[in-house]
Amino acid sequence: MSSERLAALLDEYADLEKRLADPAIHADQNMARRVGRRYAELVPLHKAASELEQARADLAAAKELAAEDPAFVGEAEAIAAALPALEEGLAELLIPRDPHDAKDVIVEIKAGEGGEESALFAGDLLRMYTRYAERCGWLVEVIDAQDSDLGGVKDVSLAIKSKGVPEGGNGVWSRLKWEGGVHRVQRVPVTESQGRIHTSAAGVLMLPEAEEVDVTIDPNELRIDVFRSSGPGGQSVNTTDSAVRITHLPTGIVVSCQNEKSQLQNREQALRILRARLLAVAQEQADAAASDARKAQVRTVDRSERIRTYNFPQNRITDHRIGYTAYNLDLALAGELDGVLAALAEADRAARLAGEAELGRR
């Protein structure tokens, strides 16, 4: 256990506590939210450190009393037996966590190859995440969407936000960060007259939502084009050039938004997505420069990799990264994702603990 790291984090906790007690900080709501989130992240660490310190003090007192009265020997032994679990819990909290865990997310779902069936499946994924968010008490905001002719979605972007400061710093990103990748479906499409099972896929891009202070965008590095919004089949749904396409010239990232009625609103929504993508690029570059142990986490898989299969005939959901399989696909699509997400979180926890142990042996 790093005593220096623990001391530094406890000092940070005390400083944040003082800042939150100062009424002046609430004049800047963005700053208050950032400080509040970081404080919430450190609350479990402060609690665990306090409990361990108290247990050690109790053990010392019990040993002193046991030297004079054998009746206290059992109490001293009980406290000593509880110490390893407290020390292990604190050590786990000291492992560097994902810096984005407290953040909200931007989700992009895109239909892949498979035509209308893929678009229908993308719509299923949209409903799945929306229902899961509702179960968690989160807010869902559709930023941009392009519907398909049969009621699916070709491309949709949405923001999922927690209400207030997430407890323990565990925001939406901490729960959904492993969902990015290719999701594959096996079922009989509604357009299939022969009853044959088809395989199609949709892509999910899960990004931590970036605040303006997280990412600096130089307006001179943007190319902004405007065009008319269009609905299914290319039919015009807007008589003005309100849709916006932003190209970030240094990276080549292109973001389009057409859901809002005004050009200004679409521009702001597109910038939200662009900031999230640029933050993800910066994080990927940092991960690439980090040690192998730091990169050995579940969520660092290539987004182009097939991560999960939804098999309708068998009512089966399989996550290929961790070998998870459950026969409750109907419930998962209804938003009951706790099983697979808990398995992914445990795999990530084990990977982080193993990585920390590996670093400790070097």
CSV table of C-alpha atoms in Angstrom, one decimal:
chain,number,residue,atom,x,y,z
A,1,MET,CA,0.0,0.0,0.0
A,2,SER,CA,1.5,3.4,-1.0
A,3,SER,CA,1.4,5.6,2.1
A,4,GLU,CA,2.5,8.6,0.1
A,5,ARG,CA,-0.4,8.1,-2.3
A,6,LEU,CA,-2.8,7.7,0.5
A,7,ALA,CA,-1.6,10.8,2.3
A,8,ALA,CA,-1.9,12.8,-0.9
A,9,LEU,CA,-5.4,11.6,-1.6
A,10,LEU,CA,-6.5,12.3,2.0
A,11,ASP,CA,-5.0,15.8,1.7
A,12,GLU,CA,-7.0,16.3,-1.5
A,13,TYR,CA,-10.2,15.1,0.2
A,14,ALA,CA,-9.7,17.6,3.0
A,15,ASP,CA,-9.1,20.4,0.5
A,16,LEU,CA,-12.2,19.6,-1.5
A,17,GLU,CA,-14.3,19.4,1.7
A,18,LYS,CA,-13.2,23.0,2.5
A,19,ARG,CA,-13.9,24.2,-1.0
A,20,LEU,CA,-17.4,22.7,-1.0
A,21,ALA,CA,-18.1,24.4,2.3
A,22,ASP,CA,-17.3,27.8,0.8
A,23,PRO,CA,-20.6,29.3,-0.6
A,24,ALA,CA,-18.5,31.2,-3.3
A,25,ILE,CA,-17.9,28.0,-5.2
A,26,HIS,CA,-21.6,27.6,-6.1
A,27,ALA,CA,-21.4,30.8,-8.1
A,28,ASP,CA,-19.9,28.6,-10.8
A,29,GLN,CA,-22.1,25.6,-11.1
A,30,ASN,CA,-19.8,23.8,-13.5
A,31,MET,CA,-16.9,24.1,-11.1
A,32,ALA,CA,-19.1,23.1,-8.1
A,33,ARG,CA,-20.2,20.0,-10.1
A,34,ARG,CA,-16.6,19.0,-10.9
A,35,VAL,CA,-15.4,19.5,-7.3
A,36,GLY,CA,-18.5,17.7,-6.0
A,37,ARG,CA,-17.8,14.7,-8.3
A,38,ARG,CA,-14.2,14.5,-7.3
A,39,TYR,CA,-15.1,14.7,-3.6
A,40,ALA,CA,-17.7,11.9,-4.1
A,41,GLU,CA,-14.9,9.7,-5.6
A,42,LEU,CA,-12.8,10.2,-2.6
A,43,VAL,CA,-15.5,9.6,0.1
A,44,PRO,CA,-15.1,5.8,0.0
A,45,LEU,CA,-11.3,6.1,0.4
A,46,HIS,CA,-11.6,8.5,3.3
A,47,LYS,CA,-14.1,6.2,5.0
A,48,ALA,CA,-12.0,3.1,4.5
A,49,ALA,CA,-8.9,4.9,5.8
A,50,SER,CA,-10.7,6.1,8.8
A,51,GLU,CA,-12.1,2.6,9.6
A,52,LEU,CA,-8.7,1.1,9.3
A,53,GLU,CA,-7.1,3.7,11.5
A,54,GLN,CA,-9.8,3.2,14.1
A,55,ALA,CA,-9.4,-0.6,14.0
A,56,ARG,CA,-5.6,-0.3,14.5
A,57,ALA,CA,-6.1,2.1,17.4
A,58,ASP,CA,-8.7,-0.4,18.9
A,59,LEU,CA,-6.3,-3.3,18.5
A,60,ALA,CA,-3.5,-1.4,20.3
A,61,ALA,CA,-5.9,-0.6,23.1
A,62,ALA,CA,-7.2,-4.1,23.3
A,63,LYS,CA,-3.6,-5.6,23.4
A,64,GLU,CA,-2.8,-3.2,26.2
A,65,LEU,CA,-5.8,-4.2,28.2
A,66,ALA,CA,-5.2,-7.9,27.5
A,67,ALA,CA,-1.8,-7.7,29.1
A,68,GLU,CA,-3.5,-6.9,32.3
A,69,ASP,CA,-6.8,-8.8,31.9
A,70,PRO,CA,-7.0,-12.0,29.9
A,71,ALA,CA,-10.7,-11.3,29.2
A,72,PHE,CA,-9.6,-8.8,26.5
A,73,VAL,CA,-7.5,-11.4,24.6
A,74,GLY,CA,-10.5,-12.6,22.5
A,75,GLU,CA,-11.4,-9.0,21.6
A,76,ALA,CA,-7.9,-8.3,20.5
A,77,GLU,CA,-7.8,-11.5,18.4
A,78,ALA,CA,-11.2,-10.5,16.7
A,79,ILE,CA,-9.9,-7.1,15.8
A,80,ALA,CA,-6.7,-8.5,14.5
A,81,ALA,CA,-8.6,-11.0,12.3
A,82,ALA,CA,-10.6,-8.2,10.8
A,83,LEU,CA,-7.6,-6.0,9.9
A,84,PRO,CA,-6.5,-7.9,6.6
A,85,ALA,CA,-10.0,-7.3,5.0
A,86,LEU,CA,-9.9,-3.6,5.9
A,87,GLU,CA,-6.3,-3.3,4.5
A,88,GLU,CA,-7.2,-5.1,1.3
A,89,GLY,CA,-10.3,-2.9,0.8
A,90,LEU,CA,-8.2,0.2,1.2
A,91,ALA,CA,-5.5,-1.1,-1.0
A,92,GLU,CA,-8.0,-1.7,-3.8
A,93,LEU,CA,-9.4,1.8,-3.5
A,94,LEU,CA,-5.8,3.1,-3.9
A,95,ILE,CA,-5.4,1.5,-7.3
A,96,PRO,CA,-5.7,4.3,-9.9
A,97,ARG,CA,-9.2,4.3,-11.2
A,98,ASP,CA,-10.6,5.3,-14.6
A,99,PRO,CA,-10.4,9.2,-14.5
A,100,HIS,CA,-13.7,9.4,-16.4
A,101,ASP,CA,-15.8,7.1,-14.1
A,102,ALA,CA,-17.9,10.0,-12.7
A,103,LYS,CA,-18.7,11.4,-16.1
A,104,ASP,CA,-21.9,11.1,-18.2
A,105,VAL,CA,-21.8,9.5,-21.6
A,106,ILE,CA,-22.4,10.2,-25.2
A,107,VAL,CA,-23.7,7.0,-27.0
A,108,GLU,CA,-23.6,6.6,-30.8
A,109,ILE,CA,-25.4,3.6,-32.3
A,110,LYS,CA,-24.9,2.9,-36.1
A,111,ALA,CA,-26.6,0.3,-38.2
A,112,GLY,CA,-24.1,-1.9,-40.0
A,113,GLU,CA,-24.3,-4.3,-42.9
A,114,GLY,CA,-27.7,-6.0,-43.1
A,115,GLY,CA,-29.9,-3.2,-44.4
A,116,GLU,CA,-33.3,-2.8,-42.6
A,117,GLU,CA,-32.6,-5.7,-40.3
A,118,SER,CA,-29.5,-4.0,-39.0
A,119,ALA,CA,-31.4,-0.7,-38.5
A,120,LEU,CA,-34.1,-2.6,-36.6
A,121,PHE,CA,-31.4,-4.1,-34.4
A,122,ALA,CA,-29.8,-0.7,-33.8
A,123,GLY,CA,-33.3,0.4,-32.7
A,124,ASP,CA,-33.4,-2.5,-30.3
A,125,LEU,CA,-30.1,-1.5,-28.8
A,126,LEU,CA,-31.3,2.1,-28.4
A,127,ARG,CA,-34.4,0.9,-26.5
A,128,MET,CA,-32.2,-1.4,-24.4
A,129,TYR,CA,-29.9,1.4,-23.2
A,130,THR,CA,-32.8,3.8,-22.8
A,131,ARG,CA,-34.6,1.3,-20.5
A,132,TYR,CA,-31.5,0.5,-18.6
A,133,ALA,CA,-30.9,4.2,-18.0
A,134,GLU,CA,-34.5,4.6,-16.8
A,135,ARG,CA,-34.0,1.7,-14.3
A,136,CYS,CA,-30.9,3.5,-13.0
A,137,GLY,CA,-32.8,6.8,-12.7
A,138,TRP,CA,-30.6,8.5,-15.3
A,139,LEU,CA,-31.7,11.1,-17.9
A,140,VAL,CA,-31.7,10.3,-21.6
A,141,GLU,CA,-31.5,13.0,-24.3
A,142,VAL,CA,-31.6,12.1,-28.0
A,143,ILE,CA,-29.1,14.5,-29.7
A,144,ASP,CA,-29.5,13.3,-33.2
A,145,ALA,CA,-31.2,10.5,-35.0
A,146,GLN,CA,-31.8,9.2,-38.6
A,147,ASP,CA,-34.7,6.7,-38.7
A,148,SER,CA,-35.1,3.9,-41.2
A,149,ASP,CA,-38.2,3.1,-43.2
A,150,LEU,CA,-39.3,0.2,-41.1
A,151,GLY,CA,-39.0,1.9,-37.7
A,152,GLY,CA,-35.4,1.2,-36.9
A,153,VAL,CA,-32.5,3.7,-36.7
A,154,LYS,CA,-29.7,4.1,-39.2
A,155,ASP,CA,-27.7,6.4,-36.8
A,156,VAL,CA,-28.5,7.8,-33.4
A,157,SER,CA,-26.6,9.8,-30.8
A,158,LEU,CA,-27.8,10.3,-27.3
A,159,ALA,CA,-26.6,11.6,-24.0
A,160,ILE,CA,-27.2,9.6,-20.8
A,161,LYS,CA,-26.8,11.7,-17.6
A,162,SER,CA,-26.9,10.9,-13.9
A,163,LYS,CA,-29.0,13.1,-11.7
A,164,GLY,CA,-26.8,15.2,-9.3
A,165,VAL,CA,-23.4,14.0,-8.1
A,166,PRO,CA,-23.0,10.2,-8.5
A,167,GLU,CA,-22.5,8.3,-5.3
A,168,GLY,CA,-18.9,7.3,-4.8
A,169,GLY,CA,-17.9,8.9,-8.1
A,170,ASN,CA,-19.6,6.0,-10.0
A,171,GLY,CA,-21.3,7.9,-12.8
A,172,VAL,CA,-22.9,6.6,-16.1
A,173,TRP,CA,-19.4,6.0,-17.7
A,174,SER,CA,-18.4,3.6,-14.9
A,175,ARG,CA,-21.3,1.3,-15.7
A,176,LEU,CA,-21.5,1.6,-19.5
A,177,LYS,CA,-17.9,2.1,-20.6
A,178,TRP,CA,-17.5,-1.5,-21.8
A,179,GLU,CA,-20.4,-1.3,-24.3
A,180,GLY,CA,-18.4,0.1,-27.2
A,181,GLY,CA,-17.9,-2.3,-30.1
A,182,VAL,CA,-19.7,-4.4,-32.6
A,183,HIS,CA,-22.9,-6.0,-31.4
A,184,ARG,CA,-24.1,-9.0,-33.5
A,185,VAL,CA,-27.7,-10.3,-33.7
A,186,GLN,CA,-28.9,-13.7,-34.9
A,187,ARG,CA,-32.6,-14.0,-35.7
A,188,VAL,CA,-35.2,-14.4,-38.3
A,189,PRO,CA,-35.7,-10.8,-39.8
A,190,VAL,CA,-39.2,-9.4,-40.3
A,191,THR,CA,-38.3,-9.1,-44.0
A,192,GLU,CA,-37.5,-12.9,-44.2
A,193,SER,CA,-40.3,-14.9,-45.8
A,194,GLN,CA,-38.5,-18.3,-45.6
A,195,GLY,CA,-38.0,-18.3,-41.9
A,196,ARG,CA,-34.2,-18.4,-42.2
A,197,ILE,CA,-31.9,-17.0,-39.4
A,198,HIS,CA,-29.8,-14.1,-40.5
A,199,THR,CA,-26.8,-12.5,-38.8
A,200,SER,CA,-26.4,-8.7,-38.9
A,201,ALA,CA,-24.7,-6.2,-36.6
A,202,ALA,CA,-24.7,-2.7,-35.3
A,203,GLY,CA,-21.9,-0.6,-33.9
A,204,VAL,CA,-21.9,1.1,-30.5
A,205,LEU,CA,-19.6,4.0,-29.7
A,206,MET,CA,-19.6,4.8,-25.9
A,207,LEU,CA,-17.8,8.1,-25.0
A,208,PRO,CA,-17.4,9.9,-21.7
A,209,GLU,CA,-19.1,13.3,-22.2
A,210,ALA,CA,-16.4,16.0,-22.2
A,211,GLU,CA,-16.9,19.4,-20.6
A,212,GLU,CA,-15.4,22.5,-22.2
A,213,VAL,CA,-12.6,22.6,-19.7
A,214,ASP,CA,-11.6,19.0,-20.6
A,215,VAL,CA,-11.0,19.7,-24.3
A,216,THR,CA,-9.9,22.9,-26.0
A,217,ILE,CA,-11.2,23.3,-29.6
A,218,ASP,CA,-9.6,26.0,-31.8
A,219,PRO,CA,-12.4,27.5,-34.0
A,220,ASN,CA,-9.8,27.9,-36.7
A,221,GLU,CA,-9.4,24.1,-36.9
A,222,LEU,CA,-13.1,23.6,-37.7
A,223,ARG,CA,-14.8,23.5,-41.0
A,224,ILE,CA,-18.6,24.0,-40.6
A,225,ASP,CA,-21.0,23.2,-43.3
A,226,VAL,CA,-24.8,23.6,-43.2
A,227,PHE,CA,-27.4,21.7,-45.2
A,228,ARG,CA,-31.1,20.8,-45.1
A,229,SER,CA,-32.3,18.1,-42.8
A,230,SER,CA,-33.7,15.0,-44.4
A,231,GLY,CA,-35.9,12.2,-43.2
A,232,PRO,CA,-36.4,8.6,-44.4
A,233,GLY,CA,-36.0,8.2,-48.1
A,234,GLY,CA,-34.4,11.7,-48.4
A,235,GLN,CA,-37.7,13.5,-48.0
A,236,SER,CA,-37.1,17.1,-46.8
A,237,VAL,CA,-38.2,17.7,-43.2
A,238,ASN,CA,-36.9,21.2,-43.1
A,239,THR,CA,-37.1,24.1,-45.5
A,240,THR,CA,-34.0,25.9,-44.1
A,241,ASP,CA,-30.3,25.0,-43.9
A,242,SER,CA,-30.4,24.2,-40.2
A,243,ALA,CA,-28.5,20.9,-40.2
A,244,VAL,CA,-24.8,21.2,-39.3
A,245,ARG,CA,-21.7,19.2,-40.2
A,246,ILE,CA,-18.5,20.0,-38.4
A,247,THR,CA,-15.1,18.7,-39.5
A,248,HIS,CA,-12.2,18.8,-37.1
A,249,LEU,CA,-9.3,19.4,-39.5
A,250,PRO,CA,-6.4,18.1,-37.4
A,251,THR,CA,-8.0,14.7,-36.7
A,252,GLY,CA,-10.4,14.4,-39.6
A,253,ILE,CA,-13.3,13.7,-37.2
A,254,VAL,CA,-16.7,14.6,-38.8
A,255,VAL,CA,-19.8,15.1,-36.8
A,256,SER,CA,-23.3,15.9,-38.1
A,257,CYS,CA,-26.4,17.0,-36.3
A,258,GLN,CA,-29.9,17.8,-37.7
A,259,ASN,CA,-32.4,17.1,-35.0
A,260,GLU,CA,-32.9,20.6,-33.7
A,261,LYS,CA,-34.8,23.3,-35.6
A,262,SER,CA,-32.1,25.9,-35.4
A,263,GLN,CA,-28.7,25.9,-36.9
A,264,LEU,CA,-27.2,27.3,-33.6
A,265,GLN,CA,-28.7,24.4,-31.6
A,266,ASN,CA,-27.5,21.8,-34.0
A,267,ARG,CA,-24.0,23.4,-33.9
A,268,GLU,CA,-23.9,23.2,-30.1
A,269,GLN,CA,-25.1,19.6,-30.1
A,270,ALA,CA,-22.4,18.6,-32.7
A,271,LEU,CA,-19.7,20.3,-30.6
A,272,ARG,CA,-20.8,18.2,-27.6
A,273,ILE,CA,-20.2,15.0,-29.7
A,274,LEU,CA,-17.0,16.4,-31.1
A,275,ARG,CA,-15.6,17.2,-27.6
A,276,ALA,CA,-16.4,13.7,-26.5
A,277,ARG,CA,-14.7,12.1,-29.4
A,278,LEU,CA,-11.6,14.3,-29.0
A,279,LEU,CA,-11.5,13.3,-25.3
A,280,ALA,CA,-11.6,9.7,-26.3
A,281,VAL,CA,-8.8,10.2,-28.8
A,282,ALA,CA,-6.7,11.8,-26.1
A,283,GLN,CA,-7.4,8.9,-23.7
A,284,GLU,CA,-6.5,6.3,-26.4
A,285,GLN,CA,-3.1,8.1,-26.9
A,286,ALA,CA,-2.5,8.1,-23.2
A,287,ASP,CA,-3.4,4.4,-22.9
A,288,ALA,CA,-1.0,3.6,-25.8
A,289,ALA,CA,1.8,5.3,-24.0
A,290,ALA,CA,1.0,3.6,-20.7
A,291,SER,CA,2.4,0.3,-19.4
A,292,ASP,CA,1.1,-3.1,-20.5
A,293,ALA,CA,-0.6,-3.5,-17.2
A,294,ARG,CA,-2.5,-0.4,-17.5
A,295,LYS,CA,-3.7,-1.4,-21.0
A,296,ALA,CA,-4.9,-4.9,-19.9
A,297,GLN,CA,-8.4,-3.8,-19.0
A,298,VAL,CA,-11.6,-5.0,-20.5
A,299,ARG,CA,-12.6,-1.7,-22.0
A,300,THR,CA,-9.5,-1.2,-24.1
A,301,VAL,CA,-10.7,-3.6,-26.8
A,302,ASP,CA,-10.7,-2.3,-30.4
A,303,ARG,CA,-14.1,-0.7,-31.2
A,304,SER,CA,-14.2,-2.7,-34.4
A,305,GLU,CA,-14.1,-6.0,-32.5
A,306,ARG,CA,-17.3,-8.1,-32.2
A,307,ILE,CA,-17.9,-7.9,-28.5
A,308,ARG,CA,-21.4,-9.5,-28.0
A,309,THR,CA,-23.9,-11.7,-29.7
A,310,TYR,CA,-27.7,-11.6,-29.2
A,311,ASN,CA,-29.1,-15.0,-30.3
A,312,PHE,CA,-32.9,-14.8,-30.5
A,313,PRO,CA,-33.7,-18.5,-31.2
A,314,GLN,CA,-31.8,-19.5,-28.0
A,315,ASN,CA,-32.8,-16.4,-26.0
A,316,ARG,CA,-29.0,-16.1,-25.4
A,317,ILE,CA,-26.7,-13.2,-24.8
A,318,THR,CA,-23.0,-13.9,-25.0
A,319,ASP,CA,-20.1,-11.4,-24.3
A,320,HIS,CA,-17.1,-12.8,-26.1
A,321,ARG,CA,-14.5,-10.8,-24.2
A,322,ILE,CA,-15.1,-12.5,-20.9
A,323,GLY,CA,-16.9,-15.7,-21.9
A,324,TYR,CA,-20.2,-14.6,-20.3
A,325,THR,CA,-23.3,-16.3,-21.4
A,326,ALA,CA,-26.9,-16.0,-20.1
A,327,TYR,CA,-30.2,-17.2,-21.5
A,328,ASN,CA,-32.2,-14.1,-20.6
A,329,LEU,CA,-31.9,-12.1,-23.9
A,330,ASP,CA,-35.5,-10.9,-23.6
A,331,LEU,CA,-34.8,-9.4,-20.2
A,332,ALA,CA,-31.5,-7.9,-21.3
A,333,LEU,CA,-33.2,-6.1,-24.2
A,334,ALA,CA,-35.8,-4.9,-21.8
A,335,GLY,CA,-33.0,-3.1,-19.9
A,336,GLU,CA,-32.0,-5.7,-17.3
A,337,LEU,CA,-28.3,-5.5,-18.0
A,338,ASP,CA,-27.0,-5.8,-14.5
A,339,GLY,CA,-25.8,-9.4,-15.0
A,340,VAL,CA,-23.5,-8.8,-18.0
A,341,LEU,CA,-22.3,-5.4,-16.7
A,342,ALA,CA,-21.5,-6.8,-13.3
A,343,ALA,CA,-19.4,-9.6,-14.9
A,344,LEU,CA,-17.6,-7.0,-17.0
A,345,ALA,CA,-16.9,-4.9,-14.0
A,346,GLU,CA,-15.5,-7.8,-12.0
A,347,ALA,CA,-13.3,-8.8,-15.0
A,348,ASP,CA,-12.0,-5.2,-15.1
A,349,ARG,CA,-11.4,-5.2,-11.3
A,350,ALA,CA,-9.4,-8.4,-11.6
A,351,ALA,CA,-7.4,-7.0,-14.4
A,352,ARG,CA,-6.6,-3.9,-12.5
A,353,LEU,CA,-5.6,-5.8,-9.4
A,354,ALA,CA,-3.4,-8.1,-11.5
A,355,GLY,CA,-1.8,-5.1,-13.2
A,356,GLU,CA,-1.1,-3.5,-9.9
A,357,ALA,CA,0.5,-6.7,-8.6
A,358,GLU,CA,2.6,-7.0,-11.8
A,359,LEU,CA,3.8,-3.4,-11.4
A,360,GLY,CA,4.7,-4.1,-7.8
A,361,ARG,CA,7.0,-7.0,-8.8
A,362,ARG,CA,9.0,-4.8,-11.2
